[in-house]
């Protein structure tokens, strides 16, 4: 799903033998209690994925943030409200972890995603900067 | 410094007795090996602060991200290249932790910050969404 994406198509390796870099990253995610990599299964098919990161911080009265990254929905399952269900679950999970803010960034090119987040009540108050190092 | 800020002024409690919520948040940050809350000291004065979060992930070939939050510089030390020094250090620290991407969001109202990040080579490719829960 990461590779079957308008931006991911050029930057991932979807060869059948899973690249070792993905295995190593998975092990790191798995070892960190503040990371939660989720998959949504429908029978034998994985139809959605996202990663939650819980970030403690001092600002906003010591608010903990829930950050959502790497949201992907299988191509043949888009438009069927699966995204809404995933976000309802994710926001509940953030609340259960004591977060008072949920945040995410999305590429300026993902217009459909912007409409989706606007509809869920997210506010596009910030600019997301990235620097490759 | 969090309260002495155009946005923080309305959302923090800077009473001399440190509010318990900040102590609890500090303990959580301190206990998480992927969080690094930094302060810059000049003699007895704290002149800068920021928080680094190291986030493992699968996308971009299993790239680890360094995320920077809560950047603040004491009012009387702004314009003196302290921010540049802090970011040079932070980017080096992210590289040392194996990150291949540094990311941050900044409020759309912080025009000075945008010029600063543009100058450092950060690209404003994303929209930063927030949802209070």
PDB file of C-alpha atoms in Angstrom:
ATOM      1  CA  UNK A   1       0.000   0.000   0.000  1.00  0.00           C
ATOM      2  CA  UNK A   2       2.901   2.373   0.635  1.00  0.00           C
ATOM      3  CA  UNK A   3       4.109   1.811  -2.919  1.00  0.00           C
ATOM      4  CA  UNK A   4       0.610   1.837  -4.463  1.00  0.00           C
ATOM      5  CA  UNK A   5       0.309   5.560  -3.872  1.00  0.00           C
ATOM      6  CA  UNK A   6       0.810   8.632  -6.008  1.00  0.00           C
ATOM      7  CA  UNK A   7       3.829   9.778  -3.970  1.00  0.00           C
ATOM      8  CA  UNK A   8       5.040   6.417  -2.704  1.00  0.00           C
ATOM      9  CA  UNK A   9       5.290   4.896  -6.196  1.00  0.00           C
ATOM     10  CA  UNK A  10       8.618   6.623  -6.758  1.00  0.00           C
ATOM     11  CA  UNK A  11      10.080   6.167  -3.312  1.00  0.00           C
ATOM     12  CA  UNK A  12       9.334   2.643  -2.083  1.00  0.00           C
ATOM     13  CA  UNK A  13      10.551  -0.830  -2.986  1.00  0.00           C
ATOM     14  CA  UNK A  14       7.632  -3.206  -3.402  1.00  0.00           C
ATOM     15  CA  UNK A  15       9.645  -6.230  -4.534  1.00  0.00           C
ATOM     16  CA  UNK A  16       8.145  -9.511  -3.285  1.00  0.00           C
ATOM     17  CA  UNK A  17      11.099 -10.227  -1.001  1.00  0.00           C
ATOM     18  CA  UNK A  18      10.632  -7.612   1.700  1.00  0.00           C
ATOM     19  CA  UNK A  19      13.604  -5.320   1.714  1.00  0.00           C
ATOM     20  CA  UNK A  20      15.684  -5.610   4.904  1.00  0.00           C
ATOM     21  CA  UNK A  21      15.301  -1.861   5.562  1.00  0.00           C
ATOM     22  CA  UNK A  22      11.565  -2.346   6.135  1.00  0.00           C
ATOM     23  CA  UNK A  23      12.168  -5.251   8.537  1.00  0.00           C
ATOM     24  CA  UNK A  24      14.635  -3.205  10.586  1.00  0.00           C
ATOM     25  CA  UNK A  25      12.223  -0.262  10.731  1.00  0.00           C
ATOM     26  CA  UNK A  26       9.398  -2.571  11.798  1.00  0.00           C
ATOM     27  CA  UNK A  27      11.517  -3.919  14.660  1.00  0.00           C
ATOM     28  CA  UNK A  28      12.178  -0.362  15.871  1.00  0.00           C
ATOM     29  CA  UNK A  29       8.502   0.573  15.725  1.00  0.00           C
ATOM     30  CA  UNK A  30       7.592  -2.629  17.538  1.00  0.00           C
ATOM     31  CA  UNK A  31      10.098  -1.951  20.346  1.00  0.00           C
ATOM     32  CA  UNK A  32       8.817   1.555  21.104  1.00  0.00           C
ATOM     33  CA  UNK A  33       5.755   1.664  23.377  1.00  0.00           C
ATOM     34  CA  UNK A  34       4.832   5.111  22.026  1.00  0.00           C
ATOM     35  CA  UNK A  35       4.511   3.808  18.470  1.00  0.00           C
ATOM     36  CA  UNK A  36       1.510   1.881  17.268  1.00  0.00           C
ATOM     37  CA  UNK A  37       1.482   0.611  13.718  1.00  0.00           C
ATOM     38  CA  UNK A  38      -2.040  -0.516  12.853  1.00  0.00           C
ATOM     39  CA  UNK A  39      -3.404  -2.614  10.032  1.00  0.00           C
ATOM     40  CA  UNK A  40      -7.044  -3.115   9.167  1.00  0.00           C
ATOM     41  CA  UNK A  41      -7.819  -6.653   8.031  1.00  0.00           C
ATOM     42  CA  UNK A  42     -10.781  -7.879   6.038  1.00  0.00           C
ATOM     43  CA  UNK A  43     -10.437 -11.638   6.048  1.00  0.00           C
ATOM     44  CA  UNK A  44      -6.998 -12.352   4.576  1.00  0.00           C
ATOM     45  CA  UNK A  45      -6.628  -8.936   2.978  1.00  0.00           C
ATOM     46  CA  UNK A  46      -4.964  -5.940   4.629  1.00  0.00           C
ATOM     47  CA  UNK A  47      -7.140  -3.013   3.575  1.00  0.00           C
ATOM     48  CA  UNK A  48      -5.757  -0.130   5.609  1.00  0.00           C
ATOM     49  CA  UNK A  49      -2.789   0.957   7.655  1.00  0.00           C
ATOM     50  CA  UNK A  50      -1.614   3.890   9.730  1.00  0.00           C
ATOM     51  CA  UNK A  51       0.912   4.646  12.431  1.00  0.00           C
ATOM     52  CA  UNK A  52       0.145   6.419  15.702  1.00  0.00           C
ATOM     53  CA  UNK A  53       2.890   8.113  17.707  1.00  0.00           C
ATOM     54  CA  UNK A  54       2.204   9.404  21.212  1.00  0.00           C
ATOM     55  CA  UNK A  55       4.350  12.443  21.991  1.00  0.00           C
ATOM     56  CA  UNK A  56       4.527  13.916  25.493  1.00  0.00           C
ATOM     57  CA  UNK A  57       5.333  17.639  25.615  1.00  0.00           C
ATOM     58  CA  UNK A  58       5.369  20.699  27.879  1.00  0.00           C
ATOM     59  CA  UNK A  59       3.446  23.189  25.754  1.00  0.00           C
ATOM     60  CA  UNK A  60      -0.337  23.661  25.978  1.00  0.00           C
ATOM     61  CA  UNK A  61      -0.264  22.777  29.711  1.00  0.00           C
ATOM     62  CA  UNK A  62       1.758  19.630  29.204  1.00  0.00           C
ATOM     63  CA  UNK A  63      -0.502  18.248  26.482  1.00  0.00           C
ATOM     64  CA  UNK A  64       0.275  14.846  25.046  1.00  0.00           C
ATOM     65  CA  UNK A  65      -0.140  14.697  21.264  1.00  0.00           C
ATOM     66  CA  UNK A  66      -1.252  11.821  19.139  1.00  0.00           C
ATOM     67  CA  UNK A  67       0.423  11.978  15.764  1.00  0.00           C
ATOM     68  CA  UNK A  68      -0.868  10.041  12.785  1.00  0.00           C
ATOM     69  CA  UNK A  69       1.472   9.125   9.934  1.00  0.00           C
ATOM     70  CA  UNK A  70       1.468   6.823   6.953  1.00  0.00           C
ATOM     71  CA  UNK A  71      -2.277   6.575   6.435  1.00  0.00           C
ATOM     72  CA  UNK A  72      -3.041   4.293   3.491  1.00  0.00           C
ATOM     73  CA  UNK A  73      -6.201   2.591   2.302  1.00  0.00           C
ATOM     74  CA  UNK A  74      -6.217  -0.181  -0.289  1.00  0.00           C
ATOM     75  CA  UNK A  75      -7.125   1.193  -3.711  1.00  0.00           C
ATOM     76  CA  UNK A  76     -10.228  -0.999  -4.093  1.00  0.00           C
ATOM     77  CA  UNK A  77     -11.579   0.047  -0.680  1.00  0.00           C
ATOM     78  CA  UNK A  78     -11.460   3.822  -1.078  1.00  0.00           C
ATOM     79  CA  UNK A  79     -14.666   5.822  -0.980  1.00  0.00           C
ATOM     80  CA  UNK A  80     -16.321   3.297   1.335  1.00  0.00           C
ATOM     81  CA  UNK A  81     -16.007   5.159   4.651  1.00  0.00           C
ATOM     82  CA  UNK A  82     -13.131   2.950   5.831  1.00  0.00           C
ATOM     83  CA  UNK A  83     -11.030   6.098   6.414  1.00  0.00           C
ATOM     84  CA  UNK A  84     -13.734   7.570   8.634  1.00  0.00           C
ATOM     85  CA  UNK A  85     -13.867   4.356  10.677  1.00  0.00           C
ATOM     86  CA  UNK A  86     -10.062   4.251  10.991  1.00  0.00           C
ATOM     87  CA  UNK A  87      -9.937   7.859  12.190  1.00  0.00           C
ATOM     88  CA  UNK A  88     -12.802   7.404  14.641  1.00  0.00           C
ATOM     89  CA  UNK A  89     -10.835   4.507  16.116  1.00  0.00           C
ATOM     90  CA  UNK A  90      -7.527   6.419  16.059  1.00  0.00           C
ATOM     91  CA  UNK A  91      -8.960   9.494  17.763  1.00  0.00           C
ATOM     92  CA  UNK A  92     -10.489   7.271  20.449  1.00  0.00           C
ATOM     93  CA  UNK A  93      -7.141   5.562  20.954  1.00  0.00           C
ATOM     94  CA  UNK A  94      -5.387   8.949  21.285  1.00  0.00           C
ATOM     95  CA  UNK A  95      -7.967  10.007  23.848  1.00  0.00           C
ATOM     96  CA  UNK A  96      -7.468   6.753  25.761  1.00  0.00           C
ATOM     97  CA  UNK A  97      -3.729   7.465  25.853  1.00  0.00           C
ATOM     98  CA  UNK A  98      -4.380  10.865  27.432  1.00  0.00           C
ATOM     99  CA  UNK A  99      -3.791  12.984  24.331  1.00  0.00           C
ATOM    100  CA  UNK A 100      -5.562  16.325  24.056  1.00  0.00           C
ATOM    101  CA  UNK A 101      -4.445  17.013  20.501  1.00  0.00           C
ATOM    102  CA  UNK A 102      -4.249  14.888  17.355  1.00  0.00           C
ATOM    103  CA  UNK A 103      -1.909  16.092  14.624  1.00  0.00           C
ATOM    104  CA  UNK A 104      -0.803  15.011  11.206  1.00  0.00           C
ATOM    105  CA  UNK A 105       0.739  16.457   8.109  1.00  0.00           C
ATOM    106  CA  UNK A 106      -0.274  15.680   4.585  1.00  0.00           C
ATOM    107  CA  UNK A 107       1.450  16.565   1.341  1.00  0.00           C
ATOM    108  CA  UNK A 108       0.081  19.726  -0.273  1.00  0.00           C
ATOM    109  CA  UNK A 109      -0.559  17.615  -3.412  1.00  0.00           C
ATOM    110  CA  UNK A 110      -3.036  15.277  -1.666  1.00  0.00           C
ATOM    111  CA  UNK A 111      -6.208  17.286  -2.344  1.00  0.00           C
ATOM    112  CA  UNK A 112      -8.544  14.390  -1.566  1.00  0.00           C
ATOM    113  CA  UNK A 113      -6.859  13.949   1.801  1.00  0.00           C
ATOM    114  CA  UNK A 114      -7.333  17.643   2.596  1.00  0.00           C
ATOM    115  CA  UNK A 115     -11.063  17.380   1.962  1.00  0.00           C
ATOM    116  CA  UNK A 116     -11.183  14.271   4.134  1.00  0.00           C
ATOM    117  CA  UNK A 117      -9.400  15.914   7.098  1.00  0.00           C
ATOM    118  CA  UNK A 118     -11.426  19.120   6.739  1.00  0.00           C
ATOM    119  CA  UNK A 119     -14.577  17.021   6.914  1.00  0.00           C
ATOM    120  CA  UNK A 120     -13.386  15.329  10.119  1.00  0.00           C
ATOM    121  CA  UNK A 121     -12.913  18.726  11.789  1.00  0.00           C
ATOM    122  CA  UNK A 122      -9.113  18.940  11.586  1.00  0.00           C
ATOM    123  CA  UNK A 123      -7.858  22.507  11.191  1.00  0.00           C
ATOM    124  CA  UNK A 124      -5.099  23.242   8.645  1.00  0.00           C
ATOM    125  CA  UNK A 125      -3.432  25.773  10.947  1.00  0.00           C
ATOM    126  CA  UNK A 126       0.196  24.801  10.353  1.00  0.00           C
ATOM    127  CA  UNK A 127       2.802  24.582   7.634  1.00  0.00           C
ATOM    128  CA  UNK A 128       4.617  21.241   7.523  1.00  0.00           C
ATOM    129  CA  UNK A 129       8.317  21.588   6.749  1.00  0.00           C
ATOM    130  CA  UNK A 130      10.599  18.688   5.786  1.00  0.00           C
ATOM    131  CA  UNK A 131      14.347  18.541   5.326  1.00  0.00           C
ATOM    132  CA  UNK A 132      16.088  15.487   3.864  1.00  0.00           C
ATOM    133  CA  UNK A 133      19.403  14.909   5.601  1.00  0.00           C
TER     134      UNK A 133
ATOM    135  CA  UNK B   1       9.586  30.953  27.256  1.00  0.00           C
ATOM    136  CA  UNK B   2       6.520  28.917  26.265  1.00  0.00           C
ATOM    137  CA  UNK B   3       4.284  31.613  27.768  1.00  0.00           C
ATOM    138  CA  UNK B   4       6.382  34.546  26.446  1.00  0.00           C
ATOM    139  CA  UNK B   5       5.258  33.875  22.909  1.00  0.00           C
ATOM    140  CA  UNK B   6       2.603  35.317  20.624  1.00  0.00           C
ATOM    141  CA  UNK B   7       0.583  32.090  20.621  1.00  0.00           C
ATOM    142  CA  UNK B   8       1.619  30.675  23.994  1.00  0.00           C
ATOM    143  CA  UNK B   9       0.581  33.801  25.923  1.00  0.00           C
ATOM    144  CA  UNK B  10      -3.032  32.699  25.895  1.00  0.00           C
ATOM    145  CA  UNK B  11      -2.493  29.012  26.463  1.00  0.00           C
ATOM    146  CA  UNK B  12       0.158  28.508  29.139  1.00  0.00           C
ATOM    147  CA  UNK B  13       0.330  29.049  32.902  1.00  0.00           C
ATOM    148  CA  UNK B  14       3.522  30.903  33.827  1.00  0.00           C
ATOM    149  CA  UNK B  15       2.793  31.237  37.548  1.00  0.00           C
ATOM    150  CA  UNK B  16       5.982  31.033  39.667  1.00  0.00           C
ATOM    151  CA  UNK B  17       4.926  27.746  41.269  1.00  0.00           C
ATOM    152  CA  UNK B  18       5.264  25.338  38.365  1.00  0.00           C
ATOM    153  CA  UNK B  19       1.907  23.845  37.586  1.00  0.00           C
ATOM    154  CA  UNK B  20       1.765  20.103  38.293  1.00  0.00           C
ATOM    155  CA  UNK B  21       0.704  19.403  34.694  1.00  0.00           C
ATOM    156  CA  UNK B  22       4.108  20.563  33.462  1.00  0.00           C
ATOM    157  CA  UNK B  23       5.946  18.362  36.000  1.00  0.00           C
ATOM    158  CA  UNK B  24       3.957  15.298  34.948  1.00  0.00           C
ATOM    159  CA  UNK B  25       4.639  16.013  31.265  1.00  0.00           C
ATOM    160  CA  UNK B  26       8.341  16.468  31.978  1.00  0.00           C
ATOM    161  CA  UNK B  27       8.481  13.087  33.706  1.00  0.00           C
ATOM    162  CA  UNK B  28       6.905  11.447  30.646  1.00  0.00           C
ATOM    163  CA  UNK B  29       9.337  13.115  28.258  1.00  0.00           C
ATOM    164  CA  UNK B  30      12.238  12.144  30.492  1.00  0.00           C
ATOM    165  CA  UNK B  31      11.157   8.481  30.597  1.00  0.00           C
ATOM    166  CA  UNK B  32      10.951   8.100  26.796  1.00  0.00           C
ATOM    167  CA  UNK B  33      14.298   7.393  25.099  1.00  0.00           C
ATOM    168  CA  UNK B  34      12.937   8.742  21.787  1.00  0.00           C
ATOM    169  CA  UNK B  35      12.240  12.177  23.302  1.00  0.00           C
ATOM    170  CA  UNK B  36      14.963  14.701  23.897  1.00  0.00           C
ATOM    171  CA  UNK B  37      14.018  18.002  25.506  1.00  0.00           C
ATOM    172  CA  UNK B  38      16.943  20.400  25.128  1.00  0.00           C
ATOM    173  CA  UNK B  39      17.727  23.681  26.806  1.00  0.00           C
ATOM    174  CA  UNK B  40      20.458  26.102  25.806  1.00  0.00           C
ATOM    175  CA  UNK B  41      22.127  27.744  28.797  1.00  0.00           C
ATOM    176  CA  UNK B  42      24.168  30.926  28.901  1.00  0.00           C
ATOM    177  CA  UNK B  43      25.541  31.058  32.423  1.00  0.00           C
ATOM    178  CA  UNK B  44      22.514  30.900  34.730  1.00  0.00           C
ATOM    179  CA  UNK B  45      20.028  31.903  32.021  1.00  0.00           C
ATOM    180  CA  UNK B  46      18.111  29.466  29.829  1.00  0.00           C
ATOM    181  CA  UNK B  47      18.098  31.135  26.421  1.00  0.00           C
ATOM    182  CA  UNK B  48      16.608  28.483  24.163  1.00  0.00           C
ATOM    183  CA  UNK B  49      14.651  25.269  24.182  1.00  0.00           C
ATOM    184  CA  UNK B  50      13.338  22.670  21.779  1.00  0.00           C
ATOM    185  CA  UNK B  51      12.152  19.081  21.813  1.00  0.00           C
ATOM    186  CA  UNK B  52      13.371  16.361  19.472  1.00  0.00           C
ATOM    187  CA  UNK B  53      11.313  13.228  18.848  1.00  0.00           C
ATOM    188  CA  UNK B  54      12.785  10.304  16.936  1.00  0.00           C
ATOM    189  CA  UNK B  55      10.077   8.419  15.031  1.00  0.00           C
ATOM    190  CA  UNK B  56      10.777   5.086  13.328  1.00  0.00           C
ATOM    191  CA  UNK B  57       8.577   4.355  10.323  1.00  0.00           C
ATOM    192  CA  UNK B  58       8.144   2.093   7.304  1.00  0.00           C
ATOM    193  CA  UNK B  59       7.664   4.643   4.528  1.00  0.00           C
ATOM    194  CA  UNK B  60      10.534   6.084   2.469  1.00  0.00           C
ATOM    195  CA  UNK B  61      12.454   2.764   2.781  1.00  0.00           C
ATOM    196  CA  UNK B  62      12.039   2.559   6.546  1.00  0.00           C
ATOM    197  CA  UNK B  63      13.271   6.103   7.169  1.00  0.00           C
ATOM    198  CA  UNK B  64      13.550   7.301  10.749  1.00  0.00           C
ATOM    199  CA  UNK B  65      12.331  10.877  11.191  1.00  0.00           C
ATOM    200  CA  UNK B  66      13.585  13.501  13.579  1.00  0.00           C
ATOM    201  CA  UNK B  67      10.745  15.752  14.587  1.00  0.00           C
ATOM    202  CA  UNK B  68      11.332  19.134  16.172  1.00  0.00           C
ATOM    203  CA  UNK B  69       8.676  20.726  18.370  1.00  0.00           C
ATOM    204  CA  UNK B  70       8.404  23.577  20.837  1.00  0.00           C
ATOM    205  CA  UNK B  71      11.266  25.708  19.521  1.00  0.00           C
ATOM    206  CA  UNK B  72      11.605  28.840  21.637  1.00  0.00           C
ATOM    207  CA  UNK B  73      14.361  31.432  21.961  1.00  0.00           C
ATOM    208  CA  UNK B  74      14.461  33.977  24.789  1.00  0.00           C
ATOM    209  CA  UNK B  75      13.111  37.322  23.624  1.00  0.00           C
ATOM    210  CA  UNK B  76      16.364  39.198  24.305  1.00  0.00           C
ATOM    211  CA  UNK B  77      18.438  36.674  22.352  1.00  0.00           C
ATOM    212  CA  UNK B  78      16.531  36.666  19.085  1.00  0.00           C
ATOM    213  CA  UNK B  79      18.225  37.849  15.905  1.00  0.00           C
ATOM    214  CA  UNK B  80      21.620  36.703  17.162  1.00  0.00           C
ATOM    215  CA  UNK B  81      21.990  33.450  15.207  1.00  0.00           C
ATOM    216  CA  UNK B  82      21.174  31.295  18.239  1.00  0.00           C
ATOM    217  CA  UNK B  83      18.390  29.604  16.252  1.00  0.00           C
ATOM    218  CA  UNK B  84      20.826  28.697  13.483  1.00  0.00           C
ATOM    219  CA  UNK B  85      23.208  27.171  16.029  1.00  0.00           C
ATOM    220  CA  UNK B  86      20.380  25.224  17.692  1.00  0.00           C
ATOM    221  CA  UNK B  87      19.228  23.829  14.359  1.00  0.00           C
ATOM    222  CA  UNK B  88      22.725  22.933  13.227  1.00  0.00           C
ATOM    223  CA  UNK B  89      23.067  20.966  16.456  1.00  0.00           C
ATOM    224  CA  UNK B  90      19.586  19.401  16.173  1.00  0.00           C
ATOM    225  CA  UNK B  91      20.105  18.286  12.578  1.00  0.00           C
ATOM    226  CA  UNK B  92      23.439  16.735  13.562  1.00  0.00           C
ATOM    227  CA  UNK B  93      21.745  14.933  16.445  1.00  0.00           C
ATOM    228  CA  UNK B  94      19.019  13.603  14.114  1.00  0.00           C
ATOM    229  CA  UNK B  95      21.689  12.363  11.722  1.00  0.00           C
ATOM    230  CA  UNK B  96      23.535  10.678  14.606  1.00  0.00           C
ATOM    231  CA  UNK B  97      20.288   8.898  15.545  1.00  0.00           C
ATOM    232  CA  UNK B  98      19.991   7.521  12.014  1.00  0.00           C
ATOM    233  CA  UNK B  99      17.275   9.868  10.763  1.00  0.00           C
ATOM    234  CA  UNK B 100      17.100  10.645   7.063  1.00  0.00           C
ATOM    235  CA  UNK B 101      14.396  13.275   7.392  1.00  0.00           C
ATOM    236  CA  UNK B 102      13.831  16.165   9.790  1.00  0.00           C
ATOM    237  CA  UNK B 103      10.302  17.490  10.080  1.00  0.00           C
ATOM    238  CA  UNK B 104       8.431  20.145  11.967  1.00  0.00           C
ATOM    239  CA  UNK B 105       5.254  22.123  11.747  1.00  0.00           C
ATOM    240  CA  UNK B 106       4.903  25.788  12.482  1.00  0.00           C
ATOM    241  CA  UNK B 107       1.764  27.864  12.854  1.00  0.00           C
ATOM    242  CA  UNK B 108       0.773  29.672   9.657  1.00  0.00           C
ATOM    243  CA  UNK B 109       0.860  32.920  11.689  1.00  0.00           C
ATOM    244  CA  UNK B 110       4.588  32.617  12.498  1.00  0.00           C
ATOM    245  CA  UNK B 111       5.928  34.462   9.442  1.00  0.00           C
ATOM    246  CA  UNK B 112       9.383  35.025  10.935  1.00  0.00           C
ATOM    247  CA  UNK B 113       9.681  31.306  11.603  1.00  0.00           C
ATOM    248  CA  UNK B 114       8.772  30.517   7.978  1.00  0.00           C
ATOM    249  CA  UNK B 115      11.574  32.750   6.706  1.00  0.00           C
ATOM    250  CA  UNK B 116      13.960  31.081   9.161  1.00  0.00           C
ATOM    251  CA  UNK B 117      13.078  27.527   8.054  1.00  0.00           C
ATOM    252  CA  UNK B 118      13.119  28.496   4.378  1.00  0.00           C
ATOM    253  CA  UNK B 119      16.623  29.881   4.883  1.00  0.00           C
ATOM    254  CA  UNK B 120      17.778  26.621   6.481  1.00  0.00           C
ATOM    255  CA  UNK B 121      16.620  24.662   3.424  1.00  0.00           C
ATOM    256  CA  UNK B 122      13.442  23.152   4.871  1.00  0.00           C
ATOM    257  CA  UNK B 123      10.714  22.687   2.266  1.00  0.00           C
ATOM    258  CA  UNK B 124       7.119  23.684   3.111  1.00  0.00           C
ATOM    259  CA  UNK B 125       5.677  20.721   1.250  1.00  0.00           C
ATOM    260  CA  UNK B 126       2.969  19.723   3.749  1.00  0.00           C
ATOM    261  CA  UNK B 127      -0.152  21.032   5.416  1.00  0.00           C
ATOM    262  CA  UNK B 128      -0.161  20.595   9.195  1.00  0.00           C
ATOM    263  CA  UNK B 129      -3.573  19.629  10.554  1.00  0.00           C
ATOM    264  CA  UNK B 130      -4.513  19.718  14.259  1.00  0.00           C
ATOM    265  CA  UNK B 131      -7.607  18.485  16.041  1.00  0.00           C
ATOM    266  CA  UNK B 132      -8.260  19.264  19.701  1.00  0.00           C
ATOM    267  CA  UNK B 133      -9.909  16.293  21.406  1.00  0.00           C
TER     268      UNK B 133
END
